[in-house]
PDB file of C-alpha atoms in Angstrom:
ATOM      1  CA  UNK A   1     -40.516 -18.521 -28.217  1.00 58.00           C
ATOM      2  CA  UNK A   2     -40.225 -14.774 -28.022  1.00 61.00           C
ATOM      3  CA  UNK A   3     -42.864 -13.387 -25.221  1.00 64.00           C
ATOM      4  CA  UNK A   4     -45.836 -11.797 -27.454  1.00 63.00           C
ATOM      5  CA  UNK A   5     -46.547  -9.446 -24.901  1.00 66.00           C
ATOM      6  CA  UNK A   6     -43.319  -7.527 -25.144  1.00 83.00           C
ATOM      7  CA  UNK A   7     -42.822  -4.518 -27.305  1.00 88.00           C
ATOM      8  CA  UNK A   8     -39.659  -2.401 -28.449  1.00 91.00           C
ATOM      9  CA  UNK A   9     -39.313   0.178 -25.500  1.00 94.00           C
ATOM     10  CA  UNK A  10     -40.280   3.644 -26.636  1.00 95.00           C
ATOM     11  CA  UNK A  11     -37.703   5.254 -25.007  1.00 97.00           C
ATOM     12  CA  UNK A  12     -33.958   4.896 -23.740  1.00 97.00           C
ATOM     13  CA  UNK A  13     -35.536   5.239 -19.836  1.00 97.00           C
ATOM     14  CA  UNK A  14     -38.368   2.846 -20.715  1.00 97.00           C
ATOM     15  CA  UNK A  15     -35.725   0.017 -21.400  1.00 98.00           C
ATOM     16  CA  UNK A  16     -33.941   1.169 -18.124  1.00 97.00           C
ATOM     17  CA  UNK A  17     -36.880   0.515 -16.110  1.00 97.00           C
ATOM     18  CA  UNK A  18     -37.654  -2.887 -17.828  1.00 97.00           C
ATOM     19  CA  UNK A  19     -34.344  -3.838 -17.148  1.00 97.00           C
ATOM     20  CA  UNK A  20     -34.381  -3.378 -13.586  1.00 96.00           C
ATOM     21  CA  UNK A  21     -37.366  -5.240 -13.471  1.00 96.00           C
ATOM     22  CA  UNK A  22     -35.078  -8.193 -14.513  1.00 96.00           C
ATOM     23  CA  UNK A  23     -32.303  -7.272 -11.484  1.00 95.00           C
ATOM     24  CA  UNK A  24     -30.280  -5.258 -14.449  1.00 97.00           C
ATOM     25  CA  UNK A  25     -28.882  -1.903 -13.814  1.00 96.00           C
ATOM     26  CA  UNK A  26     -27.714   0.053 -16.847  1.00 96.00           C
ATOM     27  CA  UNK A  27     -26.666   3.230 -17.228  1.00 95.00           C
ATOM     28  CA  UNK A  28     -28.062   5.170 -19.901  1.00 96.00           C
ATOM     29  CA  UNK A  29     -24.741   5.020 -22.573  1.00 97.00           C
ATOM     30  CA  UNK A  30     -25.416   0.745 -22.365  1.00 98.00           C
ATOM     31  CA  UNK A  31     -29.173   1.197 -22.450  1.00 98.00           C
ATOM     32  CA  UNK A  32     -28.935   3.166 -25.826  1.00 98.00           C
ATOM     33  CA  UNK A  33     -27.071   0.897 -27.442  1.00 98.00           C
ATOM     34  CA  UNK A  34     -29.355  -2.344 -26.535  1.00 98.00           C
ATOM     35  CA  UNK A  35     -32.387  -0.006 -27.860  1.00 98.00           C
ATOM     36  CA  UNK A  36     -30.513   1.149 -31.167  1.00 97.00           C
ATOM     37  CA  UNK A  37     -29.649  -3.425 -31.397  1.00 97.00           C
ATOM     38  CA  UNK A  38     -33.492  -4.199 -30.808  1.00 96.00           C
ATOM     39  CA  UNK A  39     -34.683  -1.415 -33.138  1.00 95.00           C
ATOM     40  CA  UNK A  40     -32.350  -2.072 -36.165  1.00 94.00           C
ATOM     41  CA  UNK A  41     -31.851  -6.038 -35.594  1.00 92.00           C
ATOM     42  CA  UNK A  42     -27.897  -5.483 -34.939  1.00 94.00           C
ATOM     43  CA  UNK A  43     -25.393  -7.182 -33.523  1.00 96.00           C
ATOM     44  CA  UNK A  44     -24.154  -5.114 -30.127  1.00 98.00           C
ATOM     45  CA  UNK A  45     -20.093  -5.577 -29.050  1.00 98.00           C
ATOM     46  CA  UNK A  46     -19.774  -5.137 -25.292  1.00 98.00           C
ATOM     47  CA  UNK A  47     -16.274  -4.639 -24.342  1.00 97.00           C
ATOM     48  CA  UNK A  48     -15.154  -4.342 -21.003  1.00 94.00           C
ATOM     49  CA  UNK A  49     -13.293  -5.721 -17.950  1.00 90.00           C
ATOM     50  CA  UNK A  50     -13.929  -9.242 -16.471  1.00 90.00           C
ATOM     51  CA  UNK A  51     -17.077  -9.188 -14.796  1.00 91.00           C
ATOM     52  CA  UNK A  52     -18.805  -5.808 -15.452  1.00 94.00           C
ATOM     53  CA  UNK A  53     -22.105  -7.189 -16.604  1.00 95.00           C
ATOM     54  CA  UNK A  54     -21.676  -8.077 -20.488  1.00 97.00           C
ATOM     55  CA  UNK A  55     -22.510 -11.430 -20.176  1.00 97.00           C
ATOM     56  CA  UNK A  56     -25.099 -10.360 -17.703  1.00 97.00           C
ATOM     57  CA  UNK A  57     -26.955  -8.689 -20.044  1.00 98.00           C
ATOM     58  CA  UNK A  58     -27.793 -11.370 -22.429  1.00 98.00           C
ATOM     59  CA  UNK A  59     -29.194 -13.334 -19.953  1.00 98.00           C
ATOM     60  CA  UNK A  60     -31.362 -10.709 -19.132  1.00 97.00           C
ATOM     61  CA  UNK A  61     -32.234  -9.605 -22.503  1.00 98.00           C
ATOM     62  CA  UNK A  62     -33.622 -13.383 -23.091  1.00 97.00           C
ATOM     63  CA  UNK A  63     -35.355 -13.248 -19.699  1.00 97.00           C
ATOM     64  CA  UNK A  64     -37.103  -9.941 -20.605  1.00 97.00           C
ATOM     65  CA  UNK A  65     -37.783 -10.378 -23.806  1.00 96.00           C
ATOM     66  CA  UNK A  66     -38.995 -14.030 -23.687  1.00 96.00           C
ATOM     67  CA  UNK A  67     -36.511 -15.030 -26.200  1.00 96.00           C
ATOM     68  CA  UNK A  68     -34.432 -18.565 -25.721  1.00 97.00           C
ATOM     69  CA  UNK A  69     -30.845 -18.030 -24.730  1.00 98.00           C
ATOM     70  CA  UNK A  70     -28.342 -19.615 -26.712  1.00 98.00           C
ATOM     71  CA  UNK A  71     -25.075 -19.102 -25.235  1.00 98.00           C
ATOM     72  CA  UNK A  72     -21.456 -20.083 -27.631  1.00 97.00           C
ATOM     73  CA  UNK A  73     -18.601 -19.804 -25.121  1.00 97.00           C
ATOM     74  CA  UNK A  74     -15.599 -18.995 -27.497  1.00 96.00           C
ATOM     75  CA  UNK A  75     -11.820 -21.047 -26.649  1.00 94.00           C
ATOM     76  CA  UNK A  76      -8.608 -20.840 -28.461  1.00 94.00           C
ATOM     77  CA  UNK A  77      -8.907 -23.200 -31.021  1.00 93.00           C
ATOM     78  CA  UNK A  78     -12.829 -23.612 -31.566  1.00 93.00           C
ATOM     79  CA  UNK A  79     -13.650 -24.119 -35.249  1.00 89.00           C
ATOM     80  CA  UNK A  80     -16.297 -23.705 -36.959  1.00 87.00           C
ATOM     81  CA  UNK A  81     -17.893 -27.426 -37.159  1.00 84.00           C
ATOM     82  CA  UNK A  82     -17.903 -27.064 -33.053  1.00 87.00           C
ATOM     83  CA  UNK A  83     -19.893 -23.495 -33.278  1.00 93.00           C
ATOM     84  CA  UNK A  84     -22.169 -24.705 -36.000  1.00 91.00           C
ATOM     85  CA  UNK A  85     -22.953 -28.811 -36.358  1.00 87.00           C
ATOM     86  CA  UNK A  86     -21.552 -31.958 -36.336  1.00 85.00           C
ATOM     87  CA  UNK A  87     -22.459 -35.357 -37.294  1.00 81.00           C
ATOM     88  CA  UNK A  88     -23.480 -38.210 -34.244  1.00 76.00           C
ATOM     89  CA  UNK A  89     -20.690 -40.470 -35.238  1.00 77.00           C
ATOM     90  CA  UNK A  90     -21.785 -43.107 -32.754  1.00 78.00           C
ATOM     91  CA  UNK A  91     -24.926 -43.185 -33.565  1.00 77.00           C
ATOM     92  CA  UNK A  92     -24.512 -43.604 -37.339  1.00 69.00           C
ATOM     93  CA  UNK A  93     -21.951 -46.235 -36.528  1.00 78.00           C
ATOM     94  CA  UNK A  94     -24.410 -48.017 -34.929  1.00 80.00           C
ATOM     95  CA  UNK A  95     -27.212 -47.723 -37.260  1.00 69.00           C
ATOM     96  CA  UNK A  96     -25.017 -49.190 -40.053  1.00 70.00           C
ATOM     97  CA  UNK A  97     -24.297 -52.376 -37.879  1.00 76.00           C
ATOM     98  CA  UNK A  98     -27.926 -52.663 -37.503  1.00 73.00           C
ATOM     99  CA  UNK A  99     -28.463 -52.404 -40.979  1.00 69.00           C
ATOM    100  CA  UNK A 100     -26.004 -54.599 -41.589  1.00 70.00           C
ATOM    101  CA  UNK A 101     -27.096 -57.314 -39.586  1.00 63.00           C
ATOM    102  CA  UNK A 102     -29.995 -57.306 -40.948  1.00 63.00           C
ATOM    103  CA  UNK A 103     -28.272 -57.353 -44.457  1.00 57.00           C
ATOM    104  CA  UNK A 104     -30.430 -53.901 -45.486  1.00 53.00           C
ATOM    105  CA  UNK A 105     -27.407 -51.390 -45.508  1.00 50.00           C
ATOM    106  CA  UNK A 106     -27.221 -50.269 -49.419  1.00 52.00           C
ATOM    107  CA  UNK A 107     -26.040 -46.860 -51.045  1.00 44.00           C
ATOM    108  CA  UNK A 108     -29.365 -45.615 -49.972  1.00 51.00           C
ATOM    109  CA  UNK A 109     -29.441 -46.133 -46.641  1.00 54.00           C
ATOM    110  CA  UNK A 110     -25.651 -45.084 -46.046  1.00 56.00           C
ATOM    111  CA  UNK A 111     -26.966 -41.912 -47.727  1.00 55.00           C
ATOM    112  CA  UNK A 112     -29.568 -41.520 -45.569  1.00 68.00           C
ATOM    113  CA  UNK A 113     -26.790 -41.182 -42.642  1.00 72.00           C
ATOM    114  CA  UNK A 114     -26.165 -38.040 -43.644  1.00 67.00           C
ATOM    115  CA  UNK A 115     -29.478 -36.301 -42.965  1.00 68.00           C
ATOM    116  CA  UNK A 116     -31.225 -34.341 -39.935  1.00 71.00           C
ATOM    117  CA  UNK A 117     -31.784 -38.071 -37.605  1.00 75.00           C
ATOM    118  CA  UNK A 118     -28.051 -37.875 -37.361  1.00 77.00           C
ATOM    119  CA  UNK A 119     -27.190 -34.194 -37.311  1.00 83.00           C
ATOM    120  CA  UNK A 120     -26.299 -32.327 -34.037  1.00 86.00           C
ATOM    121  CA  UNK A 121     -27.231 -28.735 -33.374  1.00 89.00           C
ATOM    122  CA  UNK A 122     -24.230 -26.796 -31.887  1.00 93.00           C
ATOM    123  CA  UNK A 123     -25.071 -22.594 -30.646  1.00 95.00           C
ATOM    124  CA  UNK A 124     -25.018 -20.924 -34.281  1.00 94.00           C
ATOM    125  CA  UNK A 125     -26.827 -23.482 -36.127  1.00 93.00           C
ATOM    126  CA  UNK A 126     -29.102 -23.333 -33.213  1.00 94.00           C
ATOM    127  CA  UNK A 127     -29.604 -19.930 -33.428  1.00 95.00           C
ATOM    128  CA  UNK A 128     -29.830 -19.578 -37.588  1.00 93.00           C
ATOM    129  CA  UNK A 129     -33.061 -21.710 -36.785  1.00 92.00           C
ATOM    130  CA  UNK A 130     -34.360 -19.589 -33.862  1.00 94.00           C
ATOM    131  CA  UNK A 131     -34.059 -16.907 -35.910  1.00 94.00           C
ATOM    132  CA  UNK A 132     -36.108 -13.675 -34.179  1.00 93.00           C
ATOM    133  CA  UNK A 133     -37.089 -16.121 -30.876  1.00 95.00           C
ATOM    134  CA  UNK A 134     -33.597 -16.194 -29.898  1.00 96.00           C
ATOM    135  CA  UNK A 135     -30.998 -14.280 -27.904  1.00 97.00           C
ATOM    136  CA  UNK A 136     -27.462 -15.136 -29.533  1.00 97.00           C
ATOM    137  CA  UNK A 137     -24.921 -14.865 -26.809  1.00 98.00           C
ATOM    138  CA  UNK A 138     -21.076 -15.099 -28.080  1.00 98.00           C
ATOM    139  CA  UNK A 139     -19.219 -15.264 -25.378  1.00 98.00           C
ATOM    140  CA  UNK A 140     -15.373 -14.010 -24.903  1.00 97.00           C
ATOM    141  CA  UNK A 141     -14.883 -13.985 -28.944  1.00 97.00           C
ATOM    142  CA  UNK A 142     -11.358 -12.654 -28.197  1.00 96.00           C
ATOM    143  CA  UNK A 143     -10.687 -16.251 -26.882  1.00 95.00           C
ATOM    144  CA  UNK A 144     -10.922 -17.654 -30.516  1.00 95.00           C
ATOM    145  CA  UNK A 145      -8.213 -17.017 -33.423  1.00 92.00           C
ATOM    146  CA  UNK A 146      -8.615 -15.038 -36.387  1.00 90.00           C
ATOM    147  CA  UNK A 147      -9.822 -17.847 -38.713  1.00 90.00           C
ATOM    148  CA  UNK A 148     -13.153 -18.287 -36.659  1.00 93.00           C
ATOM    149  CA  UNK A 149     -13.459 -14.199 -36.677  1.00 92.00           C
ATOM    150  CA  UNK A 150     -14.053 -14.235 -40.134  1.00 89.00           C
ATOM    151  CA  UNK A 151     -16.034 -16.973 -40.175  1.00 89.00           C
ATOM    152  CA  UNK A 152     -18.666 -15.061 -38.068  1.00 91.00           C
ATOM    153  CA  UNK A 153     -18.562 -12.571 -40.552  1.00 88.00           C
ATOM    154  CA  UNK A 154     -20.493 -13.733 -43.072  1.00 82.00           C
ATOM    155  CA  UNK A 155     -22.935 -15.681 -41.059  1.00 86.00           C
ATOM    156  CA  UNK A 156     -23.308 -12.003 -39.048  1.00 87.00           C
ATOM    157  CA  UNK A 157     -24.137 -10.217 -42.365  1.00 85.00           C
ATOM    158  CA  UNK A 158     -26.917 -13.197 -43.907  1.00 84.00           C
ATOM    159  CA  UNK A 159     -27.724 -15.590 -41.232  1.00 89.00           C
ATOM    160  CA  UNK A 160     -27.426 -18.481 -43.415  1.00 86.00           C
ATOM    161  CA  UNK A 161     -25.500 -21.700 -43.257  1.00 84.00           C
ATOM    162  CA  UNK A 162     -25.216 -24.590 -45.821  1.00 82.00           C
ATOM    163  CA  UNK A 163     -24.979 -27.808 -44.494  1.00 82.00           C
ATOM    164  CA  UNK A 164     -23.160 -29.822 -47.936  1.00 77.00           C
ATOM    165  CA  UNK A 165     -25.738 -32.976 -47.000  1.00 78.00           C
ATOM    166  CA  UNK A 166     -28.799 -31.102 -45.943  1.00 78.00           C
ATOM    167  CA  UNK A 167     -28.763 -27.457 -47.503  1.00 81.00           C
ATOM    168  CA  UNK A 168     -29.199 -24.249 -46.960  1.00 84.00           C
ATOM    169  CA  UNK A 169     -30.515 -23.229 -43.751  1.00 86.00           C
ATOM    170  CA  UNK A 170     -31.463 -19.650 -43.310  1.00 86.00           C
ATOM    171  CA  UNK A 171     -33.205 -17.613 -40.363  1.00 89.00           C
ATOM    172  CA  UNK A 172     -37.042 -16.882 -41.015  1.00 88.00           C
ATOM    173  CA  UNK A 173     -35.613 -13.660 -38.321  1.00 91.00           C
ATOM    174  CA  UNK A 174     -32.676 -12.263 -36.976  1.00 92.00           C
ATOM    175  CA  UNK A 175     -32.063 -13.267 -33.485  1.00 95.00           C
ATOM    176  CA  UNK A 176     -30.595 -10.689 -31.234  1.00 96.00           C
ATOM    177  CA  UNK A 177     -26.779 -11.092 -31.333  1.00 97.00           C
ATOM    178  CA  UNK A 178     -24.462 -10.077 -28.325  1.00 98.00           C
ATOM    179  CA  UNK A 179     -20.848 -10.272 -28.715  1.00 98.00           C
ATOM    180  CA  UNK A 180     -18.430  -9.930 -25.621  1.00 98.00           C
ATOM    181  CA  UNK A 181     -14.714  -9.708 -25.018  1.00 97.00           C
ATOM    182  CA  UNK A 182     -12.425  -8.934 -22.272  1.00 94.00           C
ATOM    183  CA  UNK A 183      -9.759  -7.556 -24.886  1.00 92.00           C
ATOM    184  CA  UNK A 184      -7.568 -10.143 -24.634  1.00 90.00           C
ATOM    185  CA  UNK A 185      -6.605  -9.452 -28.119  1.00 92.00           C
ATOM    186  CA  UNK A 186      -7.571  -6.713 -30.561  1.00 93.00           C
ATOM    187  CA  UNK A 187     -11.043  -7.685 -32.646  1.00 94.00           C
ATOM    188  CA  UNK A 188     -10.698  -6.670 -36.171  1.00 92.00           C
ATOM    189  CA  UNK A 189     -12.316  -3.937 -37.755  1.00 93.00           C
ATOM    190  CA  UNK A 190     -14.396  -6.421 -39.980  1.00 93.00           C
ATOM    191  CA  UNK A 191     -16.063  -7.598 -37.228  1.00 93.00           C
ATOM    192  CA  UNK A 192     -16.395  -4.209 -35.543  1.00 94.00           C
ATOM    193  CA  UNK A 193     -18.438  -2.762 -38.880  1.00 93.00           C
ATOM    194  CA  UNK A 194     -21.135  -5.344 -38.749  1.00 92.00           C
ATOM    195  CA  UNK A 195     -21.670  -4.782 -35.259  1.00 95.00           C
ATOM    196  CA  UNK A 196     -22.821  -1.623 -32.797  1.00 97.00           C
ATOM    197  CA  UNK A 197     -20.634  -1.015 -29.982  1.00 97.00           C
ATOM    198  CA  UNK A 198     -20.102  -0.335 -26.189  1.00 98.00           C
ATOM    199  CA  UNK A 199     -17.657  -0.233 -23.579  1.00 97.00           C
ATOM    200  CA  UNK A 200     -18.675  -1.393 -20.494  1.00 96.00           C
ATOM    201  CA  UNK A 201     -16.564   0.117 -17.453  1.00 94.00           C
ATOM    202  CA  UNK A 202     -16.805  -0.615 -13.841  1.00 95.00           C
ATOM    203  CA  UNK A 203     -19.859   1.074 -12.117  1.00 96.00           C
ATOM    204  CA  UNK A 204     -19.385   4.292  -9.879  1.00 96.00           C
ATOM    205  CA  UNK A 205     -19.697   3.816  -6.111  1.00 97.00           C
ATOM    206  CA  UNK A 206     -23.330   4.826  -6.421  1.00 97.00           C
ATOM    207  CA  UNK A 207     -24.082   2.799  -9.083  1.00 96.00           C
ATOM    208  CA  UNK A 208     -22.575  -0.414  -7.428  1.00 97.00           C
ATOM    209  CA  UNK A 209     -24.371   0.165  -4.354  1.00 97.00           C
ATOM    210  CA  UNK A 210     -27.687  -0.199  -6.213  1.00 97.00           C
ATOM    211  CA  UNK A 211     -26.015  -2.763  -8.005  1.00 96.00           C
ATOM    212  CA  UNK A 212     -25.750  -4.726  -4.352  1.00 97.00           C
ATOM    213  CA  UNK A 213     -28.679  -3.515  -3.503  1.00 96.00           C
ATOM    214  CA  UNK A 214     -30.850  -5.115  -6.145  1.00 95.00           C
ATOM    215  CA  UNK A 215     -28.894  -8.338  -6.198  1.00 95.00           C
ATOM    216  CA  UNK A 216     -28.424  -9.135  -2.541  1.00 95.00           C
ATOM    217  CA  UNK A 217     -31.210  -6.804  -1.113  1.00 95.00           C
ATOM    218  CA  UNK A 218     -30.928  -8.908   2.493  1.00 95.00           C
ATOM    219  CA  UNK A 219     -27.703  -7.020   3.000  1.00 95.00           C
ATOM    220  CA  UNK A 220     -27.513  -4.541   5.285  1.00 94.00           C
ATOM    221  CA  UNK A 221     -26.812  -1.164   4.200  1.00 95.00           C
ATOM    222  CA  UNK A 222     -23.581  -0.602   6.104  1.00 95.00           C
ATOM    223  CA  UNK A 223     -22.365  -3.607   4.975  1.00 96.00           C
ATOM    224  CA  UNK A 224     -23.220  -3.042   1.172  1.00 97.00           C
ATOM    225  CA  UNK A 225     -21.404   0.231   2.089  1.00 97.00           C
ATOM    226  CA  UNK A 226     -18.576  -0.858   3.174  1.00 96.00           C
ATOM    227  CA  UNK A 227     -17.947  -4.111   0.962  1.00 97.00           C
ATOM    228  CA  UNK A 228     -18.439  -1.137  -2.340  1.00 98.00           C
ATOM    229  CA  UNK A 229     -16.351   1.158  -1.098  1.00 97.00           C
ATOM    230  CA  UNK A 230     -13.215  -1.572  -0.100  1.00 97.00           C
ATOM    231  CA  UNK A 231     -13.599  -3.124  -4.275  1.00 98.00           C
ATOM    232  CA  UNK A 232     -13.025  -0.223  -5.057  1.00 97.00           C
ATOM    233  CA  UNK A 233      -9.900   0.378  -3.175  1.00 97.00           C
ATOM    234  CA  UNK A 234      -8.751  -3.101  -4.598  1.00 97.00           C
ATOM    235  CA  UNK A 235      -9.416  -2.352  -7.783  1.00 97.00           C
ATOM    236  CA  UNK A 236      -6.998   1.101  -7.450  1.00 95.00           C
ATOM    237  CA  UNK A 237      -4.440  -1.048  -6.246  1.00 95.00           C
ATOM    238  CA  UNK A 238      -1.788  -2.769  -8.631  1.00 92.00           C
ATOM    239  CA  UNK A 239      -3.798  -6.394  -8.968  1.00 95.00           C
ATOM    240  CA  UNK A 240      -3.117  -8.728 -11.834  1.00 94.00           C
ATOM    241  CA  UNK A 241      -6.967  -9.299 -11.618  1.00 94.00           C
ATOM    242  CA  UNK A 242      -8.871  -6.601 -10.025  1.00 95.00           C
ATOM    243  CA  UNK A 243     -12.179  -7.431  -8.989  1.00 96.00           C
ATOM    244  CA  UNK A 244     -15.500  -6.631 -11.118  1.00 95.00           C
ATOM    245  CA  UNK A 245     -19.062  -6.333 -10.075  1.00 96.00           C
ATOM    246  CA  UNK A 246     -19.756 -10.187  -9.954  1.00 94.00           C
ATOM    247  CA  UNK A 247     -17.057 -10.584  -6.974  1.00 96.00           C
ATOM    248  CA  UNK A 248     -18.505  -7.757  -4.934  1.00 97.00           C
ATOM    249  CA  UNK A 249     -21.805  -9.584  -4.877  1.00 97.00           C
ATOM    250  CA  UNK A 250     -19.734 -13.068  -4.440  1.00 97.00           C
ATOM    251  CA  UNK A 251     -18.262 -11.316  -1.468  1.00 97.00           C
ATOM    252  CA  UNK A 252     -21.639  -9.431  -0.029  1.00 97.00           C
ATOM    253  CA  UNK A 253     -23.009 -13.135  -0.366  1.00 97.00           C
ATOM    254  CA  UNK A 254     -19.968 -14.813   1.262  1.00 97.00           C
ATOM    255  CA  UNK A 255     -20.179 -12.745   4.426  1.00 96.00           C
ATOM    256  CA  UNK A 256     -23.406 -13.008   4.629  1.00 95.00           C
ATOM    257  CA  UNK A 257     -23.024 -16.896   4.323  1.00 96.00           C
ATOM    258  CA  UNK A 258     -20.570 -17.137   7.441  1.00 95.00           C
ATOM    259  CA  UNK A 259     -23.062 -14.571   9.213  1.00 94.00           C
ATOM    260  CA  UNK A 260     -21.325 -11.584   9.461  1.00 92.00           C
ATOM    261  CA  UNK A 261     -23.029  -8.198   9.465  1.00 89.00           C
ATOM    262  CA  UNK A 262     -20.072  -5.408   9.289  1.00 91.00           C
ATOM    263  CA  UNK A 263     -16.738  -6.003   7.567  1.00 95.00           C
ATOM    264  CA  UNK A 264     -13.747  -5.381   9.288  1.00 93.00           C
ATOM    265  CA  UNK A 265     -10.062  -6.249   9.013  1.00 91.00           C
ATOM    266  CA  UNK A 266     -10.668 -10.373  10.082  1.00 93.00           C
ATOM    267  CA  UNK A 267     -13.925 -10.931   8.246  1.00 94.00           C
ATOM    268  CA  UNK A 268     -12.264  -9.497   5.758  1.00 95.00           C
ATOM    269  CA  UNK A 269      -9.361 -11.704   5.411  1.00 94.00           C
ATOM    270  CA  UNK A 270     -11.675 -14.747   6.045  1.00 94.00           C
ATOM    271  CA  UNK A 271     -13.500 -14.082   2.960  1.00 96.00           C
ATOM    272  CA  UNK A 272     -11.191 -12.482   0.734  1.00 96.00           C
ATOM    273  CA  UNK A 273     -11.185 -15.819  -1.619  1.00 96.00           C
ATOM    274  CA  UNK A 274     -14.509 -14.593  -2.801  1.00 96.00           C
ATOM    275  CA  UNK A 275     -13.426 -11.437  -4.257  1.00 96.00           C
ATOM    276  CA  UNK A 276      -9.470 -12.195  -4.746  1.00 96.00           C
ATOM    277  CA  UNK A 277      -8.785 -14.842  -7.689  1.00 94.00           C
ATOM    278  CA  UNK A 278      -4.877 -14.682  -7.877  1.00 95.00           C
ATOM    279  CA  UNK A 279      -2.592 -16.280  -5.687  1.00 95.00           C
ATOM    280  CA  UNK A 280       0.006 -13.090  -5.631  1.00 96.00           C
ATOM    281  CA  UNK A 281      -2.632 -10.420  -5.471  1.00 96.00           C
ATOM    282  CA  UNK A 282      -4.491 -12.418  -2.422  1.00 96.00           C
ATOM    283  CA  UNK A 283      -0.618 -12.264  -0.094  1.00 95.00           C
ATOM    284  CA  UNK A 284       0.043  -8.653  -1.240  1.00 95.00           C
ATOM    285  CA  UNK A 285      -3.859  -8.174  -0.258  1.00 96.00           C
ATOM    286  CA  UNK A 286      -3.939  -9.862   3.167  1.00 95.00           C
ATOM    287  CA  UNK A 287      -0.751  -8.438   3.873  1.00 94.00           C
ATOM    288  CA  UNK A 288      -2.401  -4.718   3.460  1.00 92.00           C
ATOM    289  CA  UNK A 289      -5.280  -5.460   4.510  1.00 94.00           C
ATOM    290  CA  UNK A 290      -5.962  -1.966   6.490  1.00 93.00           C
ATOM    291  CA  UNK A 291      -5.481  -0.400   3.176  1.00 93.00           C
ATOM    292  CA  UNK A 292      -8.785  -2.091   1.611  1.00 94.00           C
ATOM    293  CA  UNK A 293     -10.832  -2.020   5.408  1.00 93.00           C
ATOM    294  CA  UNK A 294      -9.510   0.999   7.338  1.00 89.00           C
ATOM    295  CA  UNK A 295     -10.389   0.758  11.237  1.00 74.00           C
ATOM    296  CA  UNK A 296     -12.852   2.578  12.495  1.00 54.00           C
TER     297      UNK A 296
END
């Protein structure tokens, strides 16, 4: 259930602050869009690199707004049966032999298989019966093909699905619906119209230091310092998979896990697995690795 207490912010700045009293930092461009997708009930696209915060921000959306999170992780080759229902095979399988056994099974009861006892809830259907006490998260929908694109369409635009067996179920509210993707392809411009729309980029060095600050506040400022400042080296180097804002904290939260209170050129390397995820740009790191931690 959605929290009663909570109300619309008034203002841009208002949502800021609430935000950060869920461990979210936004900058103002991001925080006008979530206002403008809680005012007018639409669906917000966050773009951006891997791990900027777009996922991030459903989670906290939920957790501010008292809403339930319901989270559909896109794939290549999802369909729409996996986003929306499916039927408990096994179970109906073994409510006929029980039927059987007992020599009740008739055209009624083999009907009756095909009703809500049996049916399984997947995300979308889910969220169609949340309706207004839900956060929709779709996650990565560049991941899935062009087919289940336009499927979202028209559940996007009316927040209805018919089930052939049960009928038509539609949302008593609309949930609030965030979309991500990494651009691994292009989205098309169907999907685009229903939907606001934001890029998410990576965070200044300012910006990530309060980032750090909030998230692992029992780092030490020279080390929140220095671990900011050598992503962001990394991420002006030529990486196949430069680092976002989740491995800087995976990295503040590594050292700090082998107890180290400074980074320099060894702790470095010790704990570069936490914040380098490729096998090539890890050697051409460790190899360089005065370039990302300078002496002195």
């Amino acid at each position: 259930m959605s929290d009663p207490g909570f109300q619309t912010p008034a203002s841009v700045a208002e949502l800021q602050h609430q935000l950060r009293t869920v461990d979210y930092l936004a900058d103002r461009g991001l925080a006008t869009a979530t206002l403008i997708a809680l005012r007018l009930g639409r669906p917000l696209l966050l773009e951006g690199e891997v791990g900027v915060g777009k996922t991030e921000l459903a989670k906290c959306l939920a957790k501010l707004t008292g809403r339930q999170l319901i989270r559909l992780q896109c794939y290549e080759g999802i369909d729409p049966h996996q986003a929306l229902y499916e039927w408990d095979y096994a179970r109906q399988m073994l409510h006929v032999r029980a039927l059987s056994e007992h020599e009740l099974a008739d055209a009624r009861t083999i009907g009756g298989l095909y009703s809500e006892e049996f049916l399984l809830e997947r995300p979308l259907l889910q969220a169609v019966r949340a309706g207004s006490n839900a956060v929709l998260l779709i996650d990565e929908i560049d991941r899935a093909d062009d087919e289940f694109e336009a499927f979202l369409l028209e559940l996007l635009s009316d927040f209805q699905v018919t089930i052939p067996e049960v009928g038509t179920v539609s949302a008593a509210g609309r949930p609030l619906v965030i979309l991500t993707s990494n651009r691994t392809r292009e989205l098309h411009d169907a999907l685009k119209r229903r939907c606001l729309y934001h890029w998410i980029g990576y965070p200044t060095v300012s910006e990530e230091t309060d980032i750090v600050r909030v998230r692992a506040p029992e780092a030490t400022e020279k080390l929140t310092s220095k671990v900011v400042d050598a992503v962001h080296r990394l991420r002006d180097m030529d990486l196949a998979k430069p680092p976002g804002v989740a491995e800087t904290l995976d990295w503040v939260h590594a050292l700090g896990a082998v107890g180290a209170d400074d980074l320099r050129g060894d702790t470095a390397t010790d704990t570069l697995g936490s914040v380098i995820k490729d096998r090539d740009d890890l050697e051409a790191v460790t190899s360089d690795i005065s370039r990302v931690v300078p002496h002195g």
